[in-house]
Coordinates of C-alpha atoms in Angstrom, one line a residue:
Chain P
M277 CA 22.2 -16.6 6.4
K278 CA 21.8 -13.9 3.7
D279 CA 19.6 -13.5 0.7
I280 CA 21.9 -12.7 -2.2
I281 CA 21.7 -12.6 -6.0
F282 CA 24.2 -14.8 -7.8
T283 CA 25.1 -14.6 -11.5
I284 CA 25.4 -17.8 -13.4
L285 CA 29.0 -18.2 -14.7
S286 CA 28.3 -21.6 -16.3
N287 CA 25.7 -24.3 -16.4
K288 CA 26.7 -27.5 -18.0
K289 CA 25.7 -31.1 -18.2
L290 CA 28.0 -33.5 -16.5
A291 CA 26.2 -36.8 -16.9
D292 CA 22.8 -38.3 -17.5
R293 CA 20.3 -35.8 -15.9
T294 CA 23.1 -34.2 -13.9
Y295 CA 24.2 -30.6 -14.2
E296 CA 26.8 -28.3 -12.6
I297 CA 26.2 -24.6 -12.1
V298 CA 29.0 -22.2 -11.1
L299 CA 27.5 -19.1 -9.4
S300 CA 29.4 -15.9 -8.8
C301 CA 28.9 -13.2 -6.2
E302 CA 30.9 -10.4 -4.6
K303 CA 33.9 -11.6 -2.6
G304 CA 33.0 -13.1 0.7
A305 CA 29.2 -12.6 0.1
H306 CA 28.1 -16.2 0.0
G307 CA 29.2 -17.0 3.6
V308 CA 29.8 -20.8 3.0
L309 CA 32.2 -22.0 5.7
R310 CA 32.0 -25.8 5.8
P311 CA 31.6 -28.6 3.3
G312 CA 28.1 -30.1 3.5
Q313 CA 26.3 -26.8 3.9
F314 CA 23.6 -26.0 1.3
V315 CA 21.9 -23.1 -0.4
N316 CA 18.2 -22.5 -1.1
I317 CA 17.3 -21.3 -4.5
R318 CA 14.2 -19.3 -5.6
L319 CA 12.9 -20.1 -9.1
D320 CA 10.3 -18.2 -11.1
G321 CA 6.8 -19.6 -10.9
L322 CA 7.6 -22.1 -8.1
Y323 CA 6.5 -21.3 -4.6
L324 CA 9.1 -23.1 -2.5
R325 CA 12.9 -22.7 -2.9
R326 CA 15.0 -25.6 -3.9
P327 CA 17.7 -26.7 -1.4
I328 CA 20.9 -27.9 -3.1
S329 CA 24.1 -28.8 -1.4
V330 CA 27.3 -26.9 -2.0
C331 CA 29.9 -28.9 -4.0
D332 CA 32.8 -26.4 -4.0
W333 CA 33.4 -22.7 -3.4
T334 CA 36.0 -19.9 -3.7
E335 CA 35.8 -16.4 -2.2
D336 CA 33.5 -15.3 -5.0
T337 CA 32.0 -18.5 -6.5
V338 CA 29.8 -21.4 -5.3
T339 CA 29.5 -24.6 -7.4
I340 CA 26.4 -26.7 -7.1
I341 CA 25.6 -30.0 -8.8
Y342 CA 22.0 -31.1 -9.2
K343 CA 20.0 -33.9 -10.7
T344 CA 16.9 -33.0 -12.8
V345 CA 14.2 -34.8 -10.7
G346 CA 11.3 -32.3 -11.1
K347 CA 10.0 -29.0 -12.3
G348 CA 12.5 -26.9 -10.3
T349 CA 15.7 -28.7 -11.3
E350 CA 14.5 -29.0 -14.9
Q351 CA 14.0 -25.2 -15.0
M352 CA 17.5 -24.7 -13.5
S353 CA 19.0 -26.9 -16.2
L354 CA 17.7 -24.5 -18.9
M355 CA 19.2 -21.4 -17.4
A356 CA 22.0 -19.7 -19.3
E357 CA 25.2 -18.0 -18.4
G358 CA 24.6 -14.4 -17.2
E359 CA 21.1 -15.1 -15.7
T360 CA 20.7 -14.5 -12.0
L361 CA 19.4 -16.6 -9.1
D362 CA 18.0 -15.4 -5.7
V363 CA 19.6 -17.6 -3.1
L364 CA 19.6 -18.0 0.7
T365 CA 23.1 -18.9 1.8
P366 CA 24.7 -20.5 3.7
L367 CA 22.4 -23.0 5.3
G368 CA 22.9 -26.0 7.5
N369 CA 25.7 -27.1 9.8
G370 CA 28.0 -29.0 7.3
Y371 CA 30.7 -31.6 8.2
D372 CA 33.1 -31.1 11.1
T373 CA 36.6 -31.9 9.7
A374 CA 38.1 -31.9 13.2
K375 CA 36.4 -35.2 13.9
T376 CA 37.6 -37.3 10.9
G377 CA 41.0 -38.5 12.0
D378 CA 43.8 -38.8 9.4
R379 CA 42.3 -41.5 7.2
P380 CA 38.6 -41.0 6.7
V381 CA 36.4 -42.5 4.0
L382 CA 34.0 -40.2 2.2
I383 CA 31.0 -42.0 0.6
G384 CA 28.8 -40.3 -1.9
G385 CA 25.8 -41.8 -3.7
G386 CA 24.4 -40.2 -6.8
A387 CA 23.2 -36.7 -6.0
G388 CA 25.0 -37.1 -2.7
V389 CA 28.4 -37.1 -4.4
P390 CA 28.8 -33.2 -4.7
P391 CA 29.3 -32.3 -1.0
M392 CA 32.0 -35.0 -0.8
Y393 CA 34.1 -33.0 -3.2
G394 CA 34.3 -29.9 -1.0
L395 CA 34.8 -32.1 2.0
C396 CA 37.6 -34.0 0.2
K397 CA 39.3 -30.7 -0.7
A398 CA 39.1 -29.4 2.9
L399 CA 40.5 -32.6 4.4
L400 CA 43.4 -32.7 1.9
A401 CA 44.1 -29.1 2.8
E402 CA 44.4 -30.2 6.5
G403 CA 47.0 -32.8 5.5
K404 CA 44.6 -35.8 5.8
K405 CA 44.4 -38.7 3.5
P406 CA 40.8 -39.3 2.6
M407 CA 39.6 -42.3 0.6
V408 CA 36.5 -41.6 -1.6
V409 CA 33.8 -44.1 -2.5
L410 CA 31.3 -43.0 -5.2
G411 CA 28.2 -44.9 -6.0
F412 CA 26.1 -44.6 -9.1
N413 CA 23.4 -46.6 -10.8
K414 CA 25.2 -47.0 -14.1
E415 CA 28.1 -45.7 -16.1
N416 CA 26.3 -42.8 -17.9
E417 CA 25.4 -41.3 -14.5
I418 CA 29.1 -41.1 -13.3
F419 CA 30.5 -37.6 -12.8
Y420 CA 33.4 -35.9 -11.0
V421 CA 35.6 -39.1 -10.6
E422 CA 38.5 -37.4 -12.4
K423 CA 38.0 -34.2 -10.3
F424 CA 38.5 -36.2 -7.1
E425 CA 41.5 -37.9 -8.6
E426 CA 43.0 -34.5 -9.6
L427 CA 42.7 -33.5 -6.0
G428 CA 44.9 -36.5 -5.1
A429 CA 42.4 -38.6 -3.3
E430 CA 42.2 -42.4 -3.5
V431 CA 38.9 -43.0 -5.4
Y432 CA 36.7 -46.1 -5.7
V433 CA 33.7 -46.3 -7.9
A434 CA 30.7 -48.7 -7.6
T435 CA 27.8 -49.1 -10.1
A436 CA 24.7 -51.0 -9.3
D437 CA 24.7 -52.6 -12.8
G438 CA 28.4 -53.2 -13.0
S439 CA 28.9 -50.9 -16.0
A440 CA 31.9 -49.2 -14.4
G441 CA 34.0 -49.9 -11.3
T442 CA 33.0 -52.5 -8.8
K443 CA 29.6 -54.1 -9.5
G444 CA 27.4 -53.5 -6.6
F445 CA 26.9 -50.8 -4.0
V446 CA 29.1 -48.4 -2.0
T447 CA 28.8 -50.8 0.9
D448 CA 30.6 -53.5 -1.0
V449 CA 33.6 -51.3 -1.4
V450 CA 33.5 -49.7 2.1
K451 CA 33.5 -53.2 3.7
T452 CA 37.0 -53.8 2.3
L453 CA 38.5 -50.5 3.5
E454 CA 40.2 -49.5 6.8
F455 CA 39.4 -46.0 7.9
S456 CA 39.4 -43.6 10.9
H457 CA 35.9 -42.1 10.4
F458 CA 33.3 -42.0 7.7
C459 CA 31.4 -39.1 6.1
T460 CA 28.5 -39.7 3.8
C461 CA 25.7 -38.2 1.8
G462 CA 23.2 -40.0 -0.4
P463 CA 19.7 -41.5 -0.4
E464 CA 18.5 -42.7 3.0
P465 CA 18.5 -46.4 2.1
M466 CA 22.2 -46.0 1.3
L467 CA 22.9 -44.3 4.6
K468 CA 21.0 -47.1 6.5
A469 CA 22.9 -49.8 4.6
L470 CA 26.2 -48.1 5.5
D471 CA 25.2 -48.0 9.1
N472 CA 24.5 -51.7 9.0
V473 CA 27.9 -52.7 7.5
I474 CA 30.2 -50.3 9.2
D475 CA 31.7 -51.5 12.5
K476 CA 29.5 -50.2 15.3
N477 CA 32.5 -48.5 17.0
A478 CA 33.3 -46.3 14.1
D479 CA 32.2 -42.7 14.2
G480 CA 30.7 -41.1 11.2
Q481 CA 28.8 -38.0 10.0
L482 CA 25.8 -38.6 7.7
S483 CA 24.0 -36.0 5.7
F484 CA 20.2 -36.3 5.4
E485 CA 17.8 -35.1 2.8
E486 CA 14.2 -34.1 3.5
R487 CA 11.3 -32.1 2.0
M488 CA 11.8 -28.7 3.5
G489 CA 9.6 -25.6 3.9
C490 CA 11.9 -22.7 4.7
G491 CA 15.3 -24.4 4.9
F492 CA 16.5 -22.1 7.7
G493 CA 14.8 -23.4 10.8
A494 CA 11.6 -21.5 11.1
C495 CA 8.8 -23.9 10.0
M496 CA 9.6 -27.2 11.7
G497 CA 8.8 -28.9 8.4
C498 CA 11.8 -31.2 8.5
S499 CA 12.2 -32.0 12.2
C500 CA 13.4 -35.4 13.1
E501 CA 13.8 -37.2 16.4
T502 CA 17.4 -37.9 17.5
K503 CA 18.9 -39.4 20.7
Y504 CA 19.6 -35.9 21.8
G505 CA 16.1 -34.5 21.2
H506 CA 14.3 -33.0 18.2
K507 CA 16.5 -31.6 15.5
R508 CA 15.6 -29.6 12.3
I509 CA 17.4 -31.3 9.4
C510 CA 17.8 -27.9 7.7
K511 CA 19.2 -25.9 10.6
D512 CA 20.6 -28.4 13.2
G513 CA 21.6 -30.7 10.2
P514 CA 21.7 -31.8 7.5
V515 CA 24.8 -33.5 8.8
M516 CA 24.1 -35.7 11.9
E517 CA 26.5 -37.7 13.9
R518 CA 26.1 -41.5 13.7
G519 CA 25.6 -41.8 17.4
E520 CA 22.6 -39.5 17.6
I521 CA 20.6 -41.0 14.7
I522 CA 17.4 -43.1 15.4
W523 CA 16.9 -45.3 12.4
Chain S
M215 CA 8.5 11.0 1.9
V216 CA 7.2 14.5 2.3
K217 CA 3.7 13.7 3.7
E218 CA 3.2 12.5 7.3
M219 CA 2.1 8.9 7.0
N220 CA 0.5 7.2 10.0
T221 CA 0.7 3.5 10.0
K222 CA -0.3 3.1 13.7
V223 CA -3.3 0.9 14.6
E224 CA -4.8 -0.1 17.9
L225 CA -5.5 -3.8 18.5
C226 CA -7.6 -4.5 21.6
G227 CA -6.2 -1.5 23.5
I228 CA -2.6 -2.0 22.4
T229 CA -1.2 0.5 20.0
M230 CA 1.0 -1.0 17.3
D231 CA 3.5 0.9 15.1
N232 CA 2.0 -0.8 12.1
P233 CA -0.5 -3.6 11.4
V234 CA 2.1 -6.1 10.2
M235 CA 2.5 -9.2 12.3
A236 CA 4.1 -12.5 11.4
A237 CA 1.8 -15.5 11.8
S238 CA 2.2 -18.3 14.2
G239 CA 4.3 -21.2 13.0
T240 CA 6.2 -19.2 10.4
F241 CA 8.3 -17.1 12.7
G242 CA 9.4 -19.5 15.5
Y243 CA 10.0 -17.5 18.7
G244 CA 11.3 -14.6 16.7
Y245 CA 15.0 -14.8 17.5
E246 CA 15.9 -16.8 14.4
F247 CA 14.6 -13.8 12.4
A248 CA 16.3 -11.3 14.7
E249 CA 19.6 -12.6 13.3
L250 CA 18.5 -11.3 9.9
Y251 CA 17.0 -7.9 10.8
D252 CA 15.6 -5.9 13.8
I253 CA 12.2 -7.5 14.3
N254 CA 11.1 -4.4 16.2
V255 CA 10.1 -3.0 12.8
L256 CA 7.1 -5.3 12.9
G257 CA 3.8 -4.4 14.6
S258 CA 4.3 -7.6 16.5
F259 CA 4.2 -11.3 15.8
S260 CA 2.4 -14.4 17.0
F261 CA 4.7 -17.1 18.3
K262 CA 4.7 -20.8 17.6
G263 CA 1.6 -22.6 18.8
T264 CA 2.1 -23.7 22.3
T265 CA 0.5 -26.7 24.1
L266 CA 0.6 -27.9 27.7
E267 CA 3.0 -30.8 27.0
P268 CA 5.9 -30.9 24.6
R269 CA 5.0 -32.2 21.2
F270 CA 7.2 -33.6 18.4
G271 CA 4.4 -33.2 15.9
N272 CA 3.7 -35.3 12.8
P273 CA 5.8 -37.8 10.8
L274 CA 7.8 -36.6 7.8
P275 CA 7.3 -35.5 5.1
R276 CA 5.3 -32.6 6.5
I277 CA 5.6 -30.2 3.5
A278 CA 4.2 -30.4 0.0
E279 CA 4.6 -27.6 -2.6
C280 CA 1.6 -26.3 -4.5
N281 CA 1.0 -23.6 -7.1
E282 CA 1.3 -20.3 -5.2
G283 CA 1.5 -22.0 -1.8
L284 CA 2.3 -25.0 0.2
I285 CA 0.7 -27.6 2.4
N286 CA 2.1 -28.2 5.9
S287 CA 1.4 -30.8 8.4
I288 CA 3.7 -29.9 11.3
G289 CA 1.3 -31.0 14.0
L290 CA 1.9 -28.3 16.7
Q291 CA 5.6 -29.2 17.3
N292 CA 6.6 -27.2 20.4
P293 CA 8.5 -27.6 23.6
G294 CA 5.4 -27.2 25.9
V295 CA 4.3 -24.1 27.7
D296 CA 6.7 -24.3 30.7
K297 CA 9.8 -24.5 28.4
V298 CA 8.3 -21.7 26.3
I299 CA 8.1 -19.5 29.3
S300 CA 11.5 -20.5 30.8
D301 CA 13.6 -20.8 27.7
E302 CA 12.0 -19.2 24.6
L303 CA 10.5 -16.0 26.0
P304 CA 13.7 -14.8 27.7
K305 CA 15.5 -15.2 24.4
L306 CA 12.8 -13.3 22.6
A307 CA 12.9 -10.5 25.2
E308 CA 16.5 -9.8 24.1
C309 CA 15.4 -9.0 20.5
L310 CA 11.7 -7.8 20.7
H311 CA 10.9 -4.8 22.9
K312 CA 7.2 -5.0 22.1
K313 CA 4.2 -7.0 23.2
V314 CA 4.0 -10.4 21.5
M315 CA 1.0 -12.5 20.6
A316 CA 0.9 -15.9 22.4
N317 CA -0.6 -18.6 20.2
V318 CA -2.3 -21.3 22.2
G319 CA -3.1 -24.8 21.0
G320 CA -5.0 -27.5 22.8
F321 CA -6.7 -30.9 22.9
S322 CA -9.3 -30.1 25.6
I323 CA -11.0 -27.0 26.9
E324 CA -9.1 -27.4 30.2
E325 CA -5.8 -27.4 28.3
Y326 CA -6.6 -24.2 26.4
A327 CA -7.5 -22.5 29.6
E328 CA -4.4 -23.7 31.5
V329 CA -1.9 -22.8 28.8
S330 CA -3.6 -19.4 28.3
R331 CA -3.5 -18.8 32.1
R332 CA 0.2 -19.5 32.3
L333 CA 1.1 -17.3 29.3
D334 CA -1.2 -14.6 30.5
G335 CA 1.2 -14.2 33.4
C336 CA 4.1 -13.3 31.1
E337 CA 4.8 -9.6 30.9
Q338 CA 5.8 -9.8 27.2
V339 CA 2.5 -11.3 26.1
G340 CA 0.1 -8.7 24.9
W341 CA -2.6 -10.9 23.4
I342 CA -3.6 -14.5 23.7
E343 CA -4.4 -16.0 20.3
V344 CA -6.5 -19.1 20.8
N345 CA -6.0 -21.5 17.9
V346 CA -9.2 -23.5 17.5
S347 CA -8.3 -24.2 13.9
C348 CA -5.2 -26.3 13.5
P349 CA -6.0 -28.9 10.8
N350 CA -3.0 -31.1 11.6
V351 CA -3.9 -32.6 14.9
H352 CA -6.7 -35.1 15.7
D353 CA -9.2 -34.7 18.6
G354 CA -8.2 -31.1 19.1
G355 CA -7.6 -27.8 17.4
I356 CA -10.0 -27.7 14.5
A357 CA -12.6 -29.8 16.3
F358 CA -13.2 -26.8 18.5
G359 CA -13.2 -24.3 15.6
T360 CA -15.8 -25.9 13.3
D361 CA -18.7 -25.8 15.8
P362 CA -20.1 -22.5 17.3
E363 CA -20.9 -24.2 20.6
A364 CA -17.5 -25.8 21.0
A365 CA -15.7 -22.6 20.0
S366 CA -17.6 -20.5 22.5
S367 CA -16.9 -23.1 25.3
V368 CA -13.2 -22.6 24.7
V369 CA -13.5 -18.9 24.6
R370 CA -15.5 -18.8 27.9
A371 CA -13.0 -21.1 29.6
V372 CA -10.0 -19.0 28.5
K373 CA -11.7 -15.7 29.3
A374 CA -12.4 -16.8 32.8
V375 CA -8.7 -17.2 33.6
V376 CA -6.9 -14.5 31.8
T377 CA -6.6 -10.7 32.0
K378 CA -5.3 -10.1 28.5
P379 CA -7.2 -9.7 25.3
V380 CA -8.3 -13.0 23.8
I381 CA -8.2 -13.4 20.0
V382 CA -9.7 -16.5 18.5
K383 CA -8.1 -17.8 15.4
L384 CA -10.6 -19.4 13.1
S385 CA -10.6 -22.1 10.5
P386 CA -11.9 -21.5 6.9
N387 CA -12.9 -25.2 6.7
V388 CA -16.5 -24.5 7.8
T389 CA -19.7 -23.9 6.0
D390 CA -20.6 -20.7 8.0
I391 CA -17.7 -18.7 9.3
V392 CA -20.0 -15.9 10.4
A393 CA -21.9 -18.1 12.9
I394 CA -18.7 -19.2 14.5
A395 CA -17.3 -15.7 14.7
K396 CA -20.5 -14.4 16.3
A397 CA -20.5 -17.3 18.8
C398 CA -17.0 -16.4 19.8
E399 CA -17.9 -12.7 20.2
E400 CA -20.9 -13.6 22.3
A401 CA -18.7 -15.8 24.5
G402 CA -16.4 -12.8 25.2
A403 CA -13.7 -12.9 22.6
D404 CA -11.9 -9.6 22.2
G405 CA -10.9 -10.2 18.6
I406 CA -11.1 -12.7 15.7
A407 CA -8.1 -13.8 13.6
L408 CA -8.7 -15.5 10.3
I409 CA -8.0 -17.6 8.3
N410 CA -5.9 -20.5 9.4
T411 CA -4.9 -22.9 6.6
M412 CA -7.3 -24.7 4.3
L413 CA -7.4 -28.5 4.4
G414 CA -5.6 -29.7 1.3
M415 CA -3.7 -32.7 -0.3
R416 CA -1.1 -33.4 -2.9
I417 CA -0.4 -36.8 -4.5
D418 CA 3.0 -37.7 -5.8
L419 CA 2.6 -39.1 -9.4
K420 CA 5.8 -41.3 -9.0
T421 CA 4.8 -43.0 -5.8
K422 CA 1.0 -42.6 -6.4
K423 CA 0.6 -41.8 -2.7
P424 CA -0.1 -38.5 -0.8
V425 CA 3.1 -36.4 -0.5
I426 CA 2.4 -35.6 3.2
A427 CA 2.8 -38.5 5.6
N428 CA -0.4 -37.6 7.4
K429 CA -2.0 -37.5 3.9
M430 CA -3.8 -34.1 4.5
G431 CA -2.4 -30.8 5.7
G432 CA -3.0 -27.1 5.8
F433 CA -2.8 -25.2 2.5
S434 CA -1.5 -21.6 2.7
G435 CA 0.2 -19.0 0.5
P436 CA -0.9 -16.4 -2.1
A437 CA -3.5 -18.9 -3.6
V438 CA -5.7 -18.6 -0.5
F439 CA -5.7 -14.8 -0.3
P440 CA -9.0 -14.2 -2.0
V441 CA -10.7 -16.7 0.3
A442 CA -9.2 -14.9 3.3
V443 CA -10.3 -11.5 2.0
R444 CA -13.8 -12.8 1.5
M445 CA -14.0 -14.3 5.0
V446 CA -12.5 -11.2 6.7
Y447 CA -15.1 -9.1 4.8
Q448 CA -18.0 -11.3 6.0
V449 CA -16.8 -11.5 9.6
Y450 CA -16.2 -7.7 9.8
E451 CA -19.9 -7.2 8.8
A452 CA -21.1 -9.5 11.5
V453 CA -19.0 -8.6 14.6
D454 CA -18.1 -5.5 16.5
I455 CA -14.7 -6.7 17.8
P456 CA -11.5 -6.2 15.8
V457 CA -10.6 -8.7 13.0
I458 CA -7.0 -9.8 12.2
G459 CA -6.7 -10.7 8.5
I460 CA -4.5 -13.7 7.7
G461 CA -4.1 -15.7 4.5
G462 CA -1.7 -15.4 1.6
I463 CA -0.5 -11.9 2.4
S464 CA 2.9 -11.2 0.8
T465 CA 2.9 -7.5 -0.2
A466 CA 2.0 -4.1 1.2
E467 CA -0.8 -4.0 -1.4
D468 CA -2.2 -7.2 0.1
V469 CA -2.1 -5.5 3.6
I470 CA -4.2 -2.5 2.3
E471 CA -6.7 -4.9 0.6
M472 CA -7.1 -6.9 3.7
M473 CA -7.6 -3.8 5.8
L474 CA -10.2 -2.5 3.3
A475 CA -12.0 -5.8 3.8
G476 CA -12.1 -5.1 7.6
A477 CA -8.8 -6.1 9.2
T478 CA -7.4 -4.0 12.0
A479 CA -4.1 -5.8 11.8
I480 CA -2.8 -8.6 9.5
E481 CA -0.5 -11.6 9.8
V482 CA 2.0 -12.7 7.2
G483 CA 2.4 -16.5 7.2
A484 CA 3.7 -18.7 4.3
A485 CA 5.6 -15.8 2.7
N486 CA 8.1 -15.8 5.7
L487 CA 9.2 -19.2 4.6
V488 CA 10.2 -18.3 1.1
D489 CA 11.5 -14.8 1.9
P490 CA 12.6 -14.4 5.4
Y491 CA 12.8 -10.6 5.0
V492 CA 9.3 -10.3 3.7
C493 CA 7.7 -8.7 6.8
K494 CA 10.4 -6.1 6.9
K495 CA 10.0 -5.4 3.2
I496 CA 6.2 -5.0 3.7
V497 CA 6.6 -2.6 6.6
E498 CA 9.1 -0.5 4.6
D499 CA 6.9 -0.5 1.5
L500 CA 3.7 0.5 3.3
P501 CA 4.2 4.3 3.1
R502 CA 4.9 4.2 -0.6
V503 CA 1.8 2.1 -1.3
M504 CA -0.3 4.3 1.0
D505 CA 0.8 7.4 -0.9
K506 CA 0.1 5.7 -4.2
Y507 CA -3.5 5.1 -3.1
G508 CA -4.0 8.5 -1.4
I509 CA -4.0 7.0 2.2
T510 CA -2.4 9.1 4.9
D511 CA -3.7 7.3 8.0
L512 CA -3.9 3.5 7.8
K513 CA -6.6 3.1 10.5
D514 CA -9.0 5.2 8.4
I515 CA -9.2 2.5 5.8
I516 CA -10.2 -0.4 8.1
G517 CA -13.4 -1.9 6.6
G518 CA -13.3 0.8 3.9
A519 CA -14.7 -1.6 1.3
H520 CA -18.0 -1.8 3.2
N521 CA -18.9 1.9 2.9
G522 CA -21.7 2.9 0.6

């Protein structure tokens, strides 16, 4: 982990209350190694940093996508190109692509979609053939579907109100697919629903969200109990293996 | 820097390179921070509150943001004293070559004494910090720190079984901090550390329920700094043992102010969680701020605000 100052290259609206920021830094400075890792952003006037998952990265950029859900993210949405952000990076364990097999399914729900992009890219680079299932509430919240398609992934969309793609939830799509492994990120009820519908023998990696204090393992503010003992969602997670989770 | 600056202070017979310590619960067992910088630049630090048995702590969420601070309700999560001695302290020994402060939590007088006795036997431990002020556990912690009688019983029991200096960490959630500090001194405490967190609450407007699962938690951060300065000032007047100032410190200026109020050493808490490098920055910034205010020897300013 390092504390670095990024410069905002772009900050644009992708969908309803959903924005994408591309941050630039010196080559190699951000340290992001695995999809599913996150960064923790300091914002003027707010005491705690805001943890946001990494969507994509290059040697000298990090792309994050966030939903405006409160003061911090609303403040971020107003920031302009050229402004700077104080960021702790990289944080968390991320997904282990060695465990996915050749035909994994990646399932993202709402603000959980972004880390699936970096993961999809990494898996394709390893020669695997991921399927992607993206869930949104309604059509005007949809983002990044074409970006996944441009990567060459097989993409399915579900909306709760049926305004686009399959009417229903990601579980309705996932039930119909055959896959070697699943990786997911989204609200906890979605993760739980997936655990319920996916064959008990299938392995998966699930990324959890929690209110954090520090984001780097010091305060024990986001500890959870797992089958292998206490884990800090920020440092030992946010990605947990299906087999260790106590629901 | 041309002038000779002396940042050394003495805390209960142990000389520290500077008065800057990290507060218990914000610095783990040190080694996570040692990945970021050489933690030997600190005066010392107080490690995560330790109890007799392992504790998972409180349900999630345990954290709520506030203006200039946060509320936490961790609930003394720790692996238990035996694991701390067998696993955590050896790891810490690799990165800290100084005496560390052992923070002790408890649910009974006997537990405080037993955990203190075991930690007293560790060579690395310089001081025992007895936490009678954790607001996040029931039937323990704060129950001992809000009553002069109960606090002094804990101090007497711990003093009877340890050889190292005993520092009592007090709660600000009391009507008369001075009475409790005096009771601890009379019971044999070698120092007083204050303040632990203030009991607080946030309510989420969307769910219309408290943010913290345990409803209440301990409020800390820059917002509590003036309360801490006031209490350190009051306790310094009332006792003859050293006082450690804690509460909202995040800059070298805050360190000087807390020392003027009467602190011999200080602990940085919440600030570590938002800037993991903050303790190092404070230590590095101290000589500049001392120079700015015409201070050459830091120990000379302890309690300076009381003169005249």
